JSON list of C-alpha atoms in Angstrom, two decimals:
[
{"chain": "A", "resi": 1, "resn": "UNK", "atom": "CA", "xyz": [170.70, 69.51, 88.90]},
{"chain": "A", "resi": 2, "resn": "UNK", "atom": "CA", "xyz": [170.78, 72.29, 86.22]},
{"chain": "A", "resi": 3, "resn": "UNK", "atom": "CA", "xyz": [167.42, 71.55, 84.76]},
{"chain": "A", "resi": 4, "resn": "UNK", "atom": "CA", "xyz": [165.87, 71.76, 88.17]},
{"chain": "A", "resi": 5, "resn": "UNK", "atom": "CA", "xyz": [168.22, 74.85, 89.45]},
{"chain": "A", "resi": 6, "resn": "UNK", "atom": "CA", "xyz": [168.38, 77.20, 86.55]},
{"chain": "A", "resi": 7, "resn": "UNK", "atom": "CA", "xyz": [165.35, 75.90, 84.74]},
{"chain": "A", "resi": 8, "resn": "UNK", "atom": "CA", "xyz": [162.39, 75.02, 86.92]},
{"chain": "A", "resi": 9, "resn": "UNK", "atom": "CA", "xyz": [163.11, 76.47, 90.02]},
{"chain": "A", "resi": 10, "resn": "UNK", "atom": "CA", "xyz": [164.70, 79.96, 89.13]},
{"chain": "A", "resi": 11, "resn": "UNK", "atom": "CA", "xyz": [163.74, 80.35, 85.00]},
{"chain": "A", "resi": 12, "resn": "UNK", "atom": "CA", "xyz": [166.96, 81.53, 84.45]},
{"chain": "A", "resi": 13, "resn": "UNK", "atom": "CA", "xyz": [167.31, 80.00, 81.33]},
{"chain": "A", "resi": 14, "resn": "UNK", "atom": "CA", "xyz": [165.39, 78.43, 78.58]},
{"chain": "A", "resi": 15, "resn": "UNK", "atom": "CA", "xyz": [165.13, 74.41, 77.99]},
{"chain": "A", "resi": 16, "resn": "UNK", "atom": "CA", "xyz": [164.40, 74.18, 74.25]},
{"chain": "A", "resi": 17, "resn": "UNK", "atom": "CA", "xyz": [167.52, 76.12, 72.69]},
{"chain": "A", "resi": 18, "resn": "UNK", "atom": "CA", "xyz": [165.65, 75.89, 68.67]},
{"chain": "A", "resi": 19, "resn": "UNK", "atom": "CA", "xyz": [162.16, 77.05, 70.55]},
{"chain": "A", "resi": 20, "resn": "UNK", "atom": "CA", "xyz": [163.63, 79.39, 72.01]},
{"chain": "A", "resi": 21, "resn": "UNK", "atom": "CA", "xyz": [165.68, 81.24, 69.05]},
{"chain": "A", "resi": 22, "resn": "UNK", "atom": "CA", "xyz": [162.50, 80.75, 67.21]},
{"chain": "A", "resi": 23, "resn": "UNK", "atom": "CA", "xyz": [160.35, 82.63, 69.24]},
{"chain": "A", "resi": 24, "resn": "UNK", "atom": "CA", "xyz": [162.76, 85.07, 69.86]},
{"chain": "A", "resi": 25, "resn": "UNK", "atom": "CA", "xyz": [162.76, 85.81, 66.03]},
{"chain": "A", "resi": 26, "resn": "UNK", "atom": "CA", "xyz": [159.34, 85.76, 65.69]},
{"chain": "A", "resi": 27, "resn": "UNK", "atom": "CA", "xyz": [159.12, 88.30, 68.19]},
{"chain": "A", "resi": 28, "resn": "UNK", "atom": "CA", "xyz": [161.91, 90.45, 66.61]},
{"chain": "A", "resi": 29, "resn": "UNK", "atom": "CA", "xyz": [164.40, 90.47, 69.93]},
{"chain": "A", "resi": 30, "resn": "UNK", "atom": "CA", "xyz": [166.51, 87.72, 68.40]},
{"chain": "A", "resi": 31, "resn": "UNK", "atom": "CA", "xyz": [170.40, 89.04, 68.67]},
{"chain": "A", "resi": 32, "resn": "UNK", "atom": "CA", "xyz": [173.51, 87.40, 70.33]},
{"chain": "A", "resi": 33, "resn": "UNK", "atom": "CA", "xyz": [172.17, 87.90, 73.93]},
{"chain": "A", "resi": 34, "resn": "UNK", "atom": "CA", "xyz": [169.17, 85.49, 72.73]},
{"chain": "A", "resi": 35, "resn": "UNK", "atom": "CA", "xyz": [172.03, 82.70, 71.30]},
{"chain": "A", "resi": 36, "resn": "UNK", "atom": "CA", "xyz": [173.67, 82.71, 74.77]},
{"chain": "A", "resi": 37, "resn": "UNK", "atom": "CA", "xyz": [171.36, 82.77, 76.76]},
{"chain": "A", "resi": 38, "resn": "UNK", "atom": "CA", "xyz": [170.15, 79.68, 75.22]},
{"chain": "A", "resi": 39, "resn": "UNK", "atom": "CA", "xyz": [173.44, 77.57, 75.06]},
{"chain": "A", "resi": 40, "resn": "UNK", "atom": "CA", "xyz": [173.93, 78.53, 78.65]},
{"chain": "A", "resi": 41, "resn": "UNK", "atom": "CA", "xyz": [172.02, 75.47, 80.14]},
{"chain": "A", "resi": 42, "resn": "UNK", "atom": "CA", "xyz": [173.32, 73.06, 77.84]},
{"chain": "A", "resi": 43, "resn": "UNK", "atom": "CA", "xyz": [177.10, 74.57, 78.06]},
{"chain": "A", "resi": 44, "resn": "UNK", "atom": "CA", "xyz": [177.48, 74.95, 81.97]},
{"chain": "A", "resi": 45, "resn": "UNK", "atom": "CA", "xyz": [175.77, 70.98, 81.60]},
{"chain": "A", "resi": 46, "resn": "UNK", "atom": "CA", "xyz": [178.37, 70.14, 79.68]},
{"chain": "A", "resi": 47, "resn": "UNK", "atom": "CA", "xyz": [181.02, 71.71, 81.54]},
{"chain": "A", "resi": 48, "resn": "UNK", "atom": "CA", "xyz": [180.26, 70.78, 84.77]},
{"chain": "A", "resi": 49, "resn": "UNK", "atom": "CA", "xyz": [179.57, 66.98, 84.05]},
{"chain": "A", "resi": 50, "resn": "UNK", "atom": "CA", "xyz": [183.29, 66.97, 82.60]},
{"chain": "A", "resi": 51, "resn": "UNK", "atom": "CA", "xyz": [184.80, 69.18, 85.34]},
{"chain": "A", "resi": 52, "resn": "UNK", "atom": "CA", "xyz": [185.14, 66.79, 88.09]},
{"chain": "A", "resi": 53, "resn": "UNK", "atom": "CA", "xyz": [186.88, 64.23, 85.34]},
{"chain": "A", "resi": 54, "resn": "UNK", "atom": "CA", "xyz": [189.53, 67.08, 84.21]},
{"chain": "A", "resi": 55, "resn": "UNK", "atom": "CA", "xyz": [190.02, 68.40, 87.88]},
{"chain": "A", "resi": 56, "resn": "UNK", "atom": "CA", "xyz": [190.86, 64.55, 89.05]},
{"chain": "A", "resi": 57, "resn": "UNK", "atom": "CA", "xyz": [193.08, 63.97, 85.85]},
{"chain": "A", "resi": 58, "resn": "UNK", "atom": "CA", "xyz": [195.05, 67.13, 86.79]},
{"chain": "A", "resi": 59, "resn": "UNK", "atom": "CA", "xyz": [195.49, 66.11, 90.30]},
{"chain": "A", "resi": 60, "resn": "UNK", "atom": "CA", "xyz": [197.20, 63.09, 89.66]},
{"chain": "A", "resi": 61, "resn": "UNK", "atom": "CA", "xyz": [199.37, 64.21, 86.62]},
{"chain": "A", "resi": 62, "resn": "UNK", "atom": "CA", "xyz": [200.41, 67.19, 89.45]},
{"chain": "A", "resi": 63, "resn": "UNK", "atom": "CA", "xyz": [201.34, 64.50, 91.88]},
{"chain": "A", "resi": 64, "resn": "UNK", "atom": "CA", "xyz": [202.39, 61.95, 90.10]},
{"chain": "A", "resi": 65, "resn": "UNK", "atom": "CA", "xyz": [205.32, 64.96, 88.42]},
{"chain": "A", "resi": 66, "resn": "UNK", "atom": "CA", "xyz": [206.01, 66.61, 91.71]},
{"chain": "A", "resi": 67, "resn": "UNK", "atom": "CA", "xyz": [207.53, 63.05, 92.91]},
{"chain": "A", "resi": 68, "resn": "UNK", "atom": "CA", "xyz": [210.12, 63.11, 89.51]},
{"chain": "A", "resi": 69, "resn": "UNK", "atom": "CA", "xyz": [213.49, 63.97, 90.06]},
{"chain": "A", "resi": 70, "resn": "UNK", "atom": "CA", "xyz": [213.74, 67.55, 88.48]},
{"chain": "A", "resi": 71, "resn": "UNK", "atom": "CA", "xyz": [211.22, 68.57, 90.65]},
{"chain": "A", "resi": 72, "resn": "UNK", "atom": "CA", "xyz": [212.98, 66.80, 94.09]},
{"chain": "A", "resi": 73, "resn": "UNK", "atom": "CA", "xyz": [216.67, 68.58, 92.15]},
{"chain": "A", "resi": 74, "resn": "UNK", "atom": "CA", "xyz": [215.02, 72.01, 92.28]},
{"chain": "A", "resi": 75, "resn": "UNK", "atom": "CA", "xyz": [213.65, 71.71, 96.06]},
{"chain": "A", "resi": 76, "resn": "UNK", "atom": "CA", "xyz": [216.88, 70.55, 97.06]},
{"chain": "A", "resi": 77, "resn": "UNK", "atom": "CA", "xyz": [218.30, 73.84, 95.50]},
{"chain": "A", "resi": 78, "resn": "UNK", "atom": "CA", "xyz": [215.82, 75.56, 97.59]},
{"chain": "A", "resi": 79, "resn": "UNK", "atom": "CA", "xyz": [214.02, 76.95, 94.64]},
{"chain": "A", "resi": 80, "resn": "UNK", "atom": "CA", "xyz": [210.80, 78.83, 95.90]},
{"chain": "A", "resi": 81, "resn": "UNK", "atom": "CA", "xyz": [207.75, 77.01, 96.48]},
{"chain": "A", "resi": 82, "resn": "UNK", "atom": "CA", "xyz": [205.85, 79.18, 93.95]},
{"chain": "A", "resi": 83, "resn": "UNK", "atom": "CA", "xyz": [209.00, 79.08, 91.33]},
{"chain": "A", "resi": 84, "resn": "UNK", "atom": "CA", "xyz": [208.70, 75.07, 91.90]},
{"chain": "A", "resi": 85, "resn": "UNK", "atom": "CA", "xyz": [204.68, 74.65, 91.38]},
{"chain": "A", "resi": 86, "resn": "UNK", "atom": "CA", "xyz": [204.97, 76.83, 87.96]},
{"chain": "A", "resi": 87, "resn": "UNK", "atom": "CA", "xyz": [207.28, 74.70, 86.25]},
{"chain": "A", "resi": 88, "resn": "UNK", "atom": "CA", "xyz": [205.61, 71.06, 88.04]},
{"chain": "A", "resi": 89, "resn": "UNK", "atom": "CA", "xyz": [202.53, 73.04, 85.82]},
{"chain": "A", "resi": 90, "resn": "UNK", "atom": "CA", "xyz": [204.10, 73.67, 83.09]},
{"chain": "A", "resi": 91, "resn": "UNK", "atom": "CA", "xyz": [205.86, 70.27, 83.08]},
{"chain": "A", "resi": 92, "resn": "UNK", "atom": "CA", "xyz": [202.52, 68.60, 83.88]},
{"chain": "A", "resi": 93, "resn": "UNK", "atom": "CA", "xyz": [200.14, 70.25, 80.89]},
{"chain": "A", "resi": 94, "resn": "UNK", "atom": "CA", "xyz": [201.77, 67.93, 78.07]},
{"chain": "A", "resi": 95, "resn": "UNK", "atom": "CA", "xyz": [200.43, 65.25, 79.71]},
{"chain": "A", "resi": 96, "resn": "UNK", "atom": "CA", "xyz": [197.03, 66.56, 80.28]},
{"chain": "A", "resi": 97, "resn": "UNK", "atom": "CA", "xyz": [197.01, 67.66, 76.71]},
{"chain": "A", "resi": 98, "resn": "UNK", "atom": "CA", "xyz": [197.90, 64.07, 75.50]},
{"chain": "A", "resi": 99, "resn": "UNK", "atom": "CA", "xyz": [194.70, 63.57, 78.28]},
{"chain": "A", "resi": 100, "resn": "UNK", "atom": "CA", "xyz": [192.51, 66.47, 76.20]},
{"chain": "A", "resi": 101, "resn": "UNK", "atom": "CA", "xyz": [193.56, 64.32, 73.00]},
{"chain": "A", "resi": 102, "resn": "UNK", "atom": "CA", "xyz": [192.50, 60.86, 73.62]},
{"chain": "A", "resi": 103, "resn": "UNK", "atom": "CA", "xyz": [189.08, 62.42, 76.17]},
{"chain": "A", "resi": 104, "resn": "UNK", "atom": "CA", "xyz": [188.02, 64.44, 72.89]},
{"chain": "A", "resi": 105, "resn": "UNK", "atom": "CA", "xyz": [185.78, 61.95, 71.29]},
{"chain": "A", "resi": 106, "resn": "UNK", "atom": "CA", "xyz": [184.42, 61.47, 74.78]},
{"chain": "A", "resi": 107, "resn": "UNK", "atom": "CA", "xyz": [183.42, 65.37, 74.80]},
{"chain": "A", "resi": 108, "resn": "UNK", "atom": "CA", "xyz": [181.93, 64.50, 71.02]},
{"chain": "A", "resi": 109, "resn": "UNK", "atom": "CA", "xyz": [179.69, 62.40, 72.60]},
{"chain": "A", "resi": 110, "resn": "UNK", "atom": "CA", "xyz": [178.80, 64.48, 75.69]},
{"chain": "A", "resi": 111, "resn": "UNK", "atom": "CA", "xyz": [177.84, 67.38, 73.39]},
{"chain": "A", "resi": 112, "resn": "UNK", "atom": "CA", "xyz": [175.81, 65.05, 71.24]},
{"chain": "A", "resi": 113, "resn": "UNK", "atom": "CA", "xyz": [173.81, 63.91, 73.96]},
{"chain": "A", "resi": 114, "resn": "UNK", "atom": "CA", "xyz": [173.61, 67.70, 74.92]},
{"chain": "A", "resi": 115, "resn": "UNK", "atom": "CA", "xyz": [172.70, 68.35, 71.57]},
{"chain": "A", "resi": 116, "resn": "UNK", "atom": "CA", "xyz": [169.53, 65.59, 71.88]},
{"chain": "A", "resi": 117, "resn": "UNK", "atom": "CA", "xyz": [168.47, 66.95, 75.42]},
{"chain": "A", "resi": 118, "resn": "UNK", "atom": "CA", "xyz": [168.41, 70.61, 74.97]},
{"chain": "A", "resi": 119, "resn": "UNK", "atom": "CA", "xyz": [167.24, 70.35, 71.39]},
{"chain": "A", "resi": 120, "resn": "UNK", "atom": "CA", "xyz": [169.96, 72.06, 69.22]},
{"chain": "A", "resi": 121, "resn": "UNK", "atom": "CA", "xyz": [170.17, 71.08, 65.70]},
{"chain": "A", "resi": 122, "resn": "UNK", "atom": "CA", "xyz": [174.01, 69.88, 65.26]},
{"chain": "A", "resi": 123, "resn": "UNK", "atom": "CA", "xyz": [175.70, 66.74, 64.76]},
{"chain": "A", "resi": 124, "resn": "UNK", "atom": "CA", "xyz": [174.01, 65.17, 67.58]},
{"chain": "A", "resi": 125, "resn": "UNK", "atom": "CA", "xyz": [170.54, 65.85, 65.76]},
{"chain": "A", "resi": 126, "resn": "UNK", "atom": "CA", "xyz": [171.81, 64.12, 62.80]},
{"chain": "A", "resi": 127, "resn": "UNK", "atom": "CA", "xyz": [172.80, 61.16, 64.31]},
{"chain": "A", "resi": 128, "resn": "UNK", "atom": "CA", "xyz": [169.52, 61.32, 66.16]},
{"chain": "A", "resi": 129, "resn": "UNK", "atom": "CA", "xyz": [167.42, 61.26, 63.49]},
{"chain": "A", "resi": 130, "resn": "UNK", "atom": "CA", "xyz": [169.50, 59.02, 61.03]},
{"chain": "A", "resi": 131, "resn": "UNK", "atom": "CA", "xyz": [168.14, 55.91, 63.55]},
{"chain": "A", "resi": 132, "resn": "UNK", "atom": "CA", "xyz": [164.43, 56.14, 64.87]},
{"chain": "A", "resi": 133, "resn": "UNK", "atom": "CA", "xyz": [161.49, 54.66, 65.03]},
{"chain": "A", "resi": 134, "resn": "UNK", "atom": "CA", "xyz": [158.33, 55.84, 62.49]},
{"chain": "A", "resi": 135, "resn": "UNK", "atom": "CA", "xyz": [155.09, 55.40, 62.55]},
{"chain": "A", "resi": 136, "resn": "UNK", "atom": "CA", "xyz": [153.92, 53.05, 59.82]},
{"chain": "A", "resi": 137, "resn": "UNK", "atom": "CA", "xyz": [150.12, 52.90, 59.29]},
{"chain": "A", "resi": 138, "resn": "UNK", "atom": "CA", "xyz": [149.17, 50.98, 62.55]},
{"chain": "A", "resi": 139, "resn": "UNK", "atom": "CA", "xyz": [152.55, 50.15, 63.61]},
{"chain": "A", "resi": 140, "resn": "UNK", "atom": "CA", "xyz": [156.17, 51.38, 63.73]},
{"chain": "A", "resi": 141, "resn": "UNK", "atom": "CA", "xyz": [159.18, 51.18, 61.31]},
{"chain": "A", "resi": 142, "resn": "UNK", "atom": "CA", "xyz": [162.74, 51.46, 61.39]},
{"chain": "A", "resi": 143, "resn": "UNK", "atom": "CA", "xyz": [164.36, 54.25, 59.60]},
{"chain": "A", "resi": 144, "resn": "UNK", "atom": "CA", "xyz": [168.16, 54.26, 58.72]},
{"chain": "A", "resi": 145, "resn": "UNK", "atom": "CA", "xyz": [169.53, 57.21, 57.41]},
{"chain": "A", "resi": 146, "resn": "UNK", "atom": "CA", "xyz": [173.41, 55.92, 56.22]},
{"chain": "A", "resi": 147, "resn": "UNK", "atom": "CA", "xyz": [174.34, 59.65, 54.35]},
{"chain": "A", "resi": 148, "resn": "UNK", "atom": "CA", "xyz": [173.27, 61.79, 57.60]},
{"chain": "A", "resi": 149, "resn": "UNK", "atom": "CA", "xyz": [175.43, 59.18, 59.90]},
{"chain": "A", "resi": 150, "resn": "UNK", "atom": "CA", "xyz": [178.52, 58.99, 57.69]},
{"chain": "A", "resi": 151, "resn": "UNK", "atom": "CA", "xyz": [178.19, 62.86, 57.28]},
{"chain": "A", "resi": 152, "resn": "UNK", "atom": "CA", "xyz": [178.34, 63.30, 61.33]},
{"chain": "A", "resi": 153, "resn": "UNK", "atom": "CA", "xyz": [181.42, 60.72, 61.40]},
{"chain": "A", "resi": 154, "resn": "UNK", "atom": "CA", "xyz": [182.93, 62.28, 58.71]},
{"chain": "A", "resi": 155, "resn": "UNK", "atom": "CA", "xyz": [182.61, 65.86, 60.45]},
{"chain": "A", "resi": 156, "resn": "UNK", "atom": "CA", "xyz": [183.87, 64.05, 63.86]},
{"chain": "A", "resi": 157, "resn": "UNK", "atom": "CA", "xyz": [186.84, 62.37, 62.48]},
{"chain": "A", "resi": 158, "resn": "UNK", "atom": "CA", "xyz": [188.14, 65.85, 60.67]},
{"chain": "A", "resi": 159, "resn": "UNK", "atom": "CA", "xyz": [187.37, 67.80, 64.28]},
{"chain": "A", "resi": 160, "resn": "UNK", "atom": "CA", "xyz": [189.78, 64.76, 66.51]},
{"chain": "A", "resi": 161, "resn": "UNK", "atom": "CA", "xyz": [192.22, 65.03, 63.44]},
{"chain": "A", "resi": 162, "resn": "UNK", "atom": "CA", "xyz": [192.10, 68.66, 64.18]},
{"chain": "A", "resi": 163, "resn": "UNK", "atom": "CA", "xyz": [192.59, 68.79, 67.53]},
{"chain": "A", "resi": 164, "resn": "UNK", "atom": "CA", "xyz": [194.90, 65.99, 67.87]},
{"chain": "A", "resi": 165, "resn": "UNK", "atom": "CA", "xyz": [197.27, 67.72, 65.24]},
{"chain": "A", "resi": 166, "resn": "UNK", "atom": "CA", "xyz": [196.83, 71.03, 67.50]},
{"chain": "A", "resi": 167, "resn": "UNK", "atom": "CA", "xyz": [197.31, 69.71, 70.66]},
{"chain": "A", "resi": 168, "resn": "UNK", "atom": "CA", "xyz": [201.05, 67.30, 69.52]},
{"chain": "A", "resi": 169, "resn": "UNK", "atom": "CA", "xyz": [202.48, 70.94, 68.27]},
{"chain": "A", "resi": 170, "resn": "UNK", "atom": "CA", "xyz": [201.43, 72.23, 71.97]},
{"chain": "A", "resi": 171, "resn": "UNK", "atom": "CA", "xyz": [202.93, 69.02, 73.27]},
{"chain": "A", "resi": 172, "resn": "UNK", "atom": "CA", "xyz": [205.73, 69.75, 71.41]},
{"chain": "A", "resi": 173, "resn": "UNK", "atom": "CA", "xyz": [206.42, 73.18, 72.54]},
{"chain": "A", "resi": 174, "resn": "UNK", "atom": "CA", "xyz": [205.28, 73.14, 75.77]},
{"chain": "A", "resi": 175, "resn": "UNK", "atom": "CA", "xyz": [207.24, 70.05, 77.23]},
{"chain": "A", "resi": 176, "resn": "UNK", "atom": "CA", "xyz": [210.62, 70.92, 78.71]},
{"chain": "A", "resi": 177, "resn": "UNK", "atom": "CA", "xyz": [211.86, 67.29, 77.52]},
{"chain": "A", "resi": 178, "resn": "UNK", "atom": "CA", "xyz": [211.43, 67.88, 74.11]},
{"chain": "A", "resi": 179, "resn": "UNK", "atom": "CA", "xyz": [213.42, 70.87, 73.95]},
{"chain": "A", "resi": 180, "resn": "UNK", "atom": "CA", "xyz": [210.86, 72.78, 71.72]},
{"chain": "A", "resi": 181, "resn": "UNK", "atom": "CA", "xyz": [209.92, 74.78, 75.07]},
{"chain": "A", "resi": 182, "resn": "UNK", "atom": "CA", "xyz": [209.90, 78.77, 74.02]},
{"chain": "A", "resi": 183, "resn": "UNK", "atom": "CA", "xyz": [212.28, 80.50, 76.32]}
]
C-alpha cells in the first residue's frame, strides 16, 4: 500500500534508499533532509505493518487489567474515570514492555526484510548477501558467507540483550507491584 501510495502514485518518496543518497551526493544536495526523506518509506512500512499488532496487544493487556481487583477497589471508591484509566495505564505498560521484550527479535526481522526491500545497507544486507546464488560459468553456485552471518547474529544478540536489560529496569520501576514505582 505504501509503495503504490507514496511511491508510484504520488512520488513522495524515493524507493532505493542507497540510490537515492548516492545521487543526492553526486549532485551535492546530500544533508539530513536527503537521509529522511529516504528512510521515510521504509520506516512508516515498518511502523505501520507492526501497528495493528501493538494496538491489539494493548487492548487486551487494558482489558484484561481493568477486570483486576485494584482497579474494581478504586471504582468502588468512586475514583474518577480519568484518575482510574491513568493508573489501569500505568499498571498495564509492564506488561506490554515484557510484550516489547519478547516481540523485539520479531521487529529484527521486520527491519531486515525492510532493509532487503528498500535497499539499505545494514544487517539485513549482510545476511542477504552471506546466502545467494552466483553465477558460475554457465550455471549457478551457492555462496555461504559464515563471518558476515555470525557478525549480524552477533550484532542482534548484543541489541535483544540491550533492550531486554532496558526494558526489566522499566519493568521494575514502572510496575506498582514491585514497589520500585517512583512516587
Amino acid at each position: 500500500m505504501f509503495l503504490f501510495l507514496f511511491y508510484w502514485k504520488l512520488s513522495l518518496f524515493p524507493l532505493d534508499f542507497e540510490d537515492t543518497i548516492n545521487w543526492a551526493e553526486m549532485h551535492g544536495t546530500l544533508s539530513t533532509g536527503t537521509y529522511l526523506r529516504a528512510l521515510a518509506l521504509p520506516v512508516l512500512t515498518l511502523v505501520f505493518s507492526s501497528l495493528w499488532e501493538y494496538a491489539f496487544n494493548v487492548r487486551n493487556i487494558v482489558v484484561n487489567e481493568r477486570s483486576s481487583d485494584h482497579v474494581l477497589y478504586d471504582v468502588a471508591r468512586g475514583l474518577p474515570e480519568g484518575k482510574i484509566m491513568l493508573k489501569l495505564l500505568k499498571t498495564a505498560l509492564p506488561a506490554f514492555l515484557t510484550f516489547t521484550t519478547y516481540n523485539f527479535l520479531e521487529i529484527l526481522t521486520g527491519m531486515m526484510l525492510i532493509e532487503v526491500i528498500f535497499n539499505i545497507h545494514d544487517l539485513g544486507y549482510l545476511m542477504a548477501i552471506s546466502f545467494g546464488l552466483t553465477r558460475v560459468g554457465d550455471g549457478f553456485g551457492f555462496t555461504y558467507a559464515p563471518e558476515l552471518l555470525f557478525f549480524a547474529t552477533a550484532v542482534m544478540m548484543l541489541f535483544y540483550f540491550v533492550n531486554a536489560v532496558v526494558m526489566e529496569g522499566l519493568y521494575l520501576h514502572l510496575d506498582p507491584r514491585s514497589g520500585g514505582e517512583g512516587e
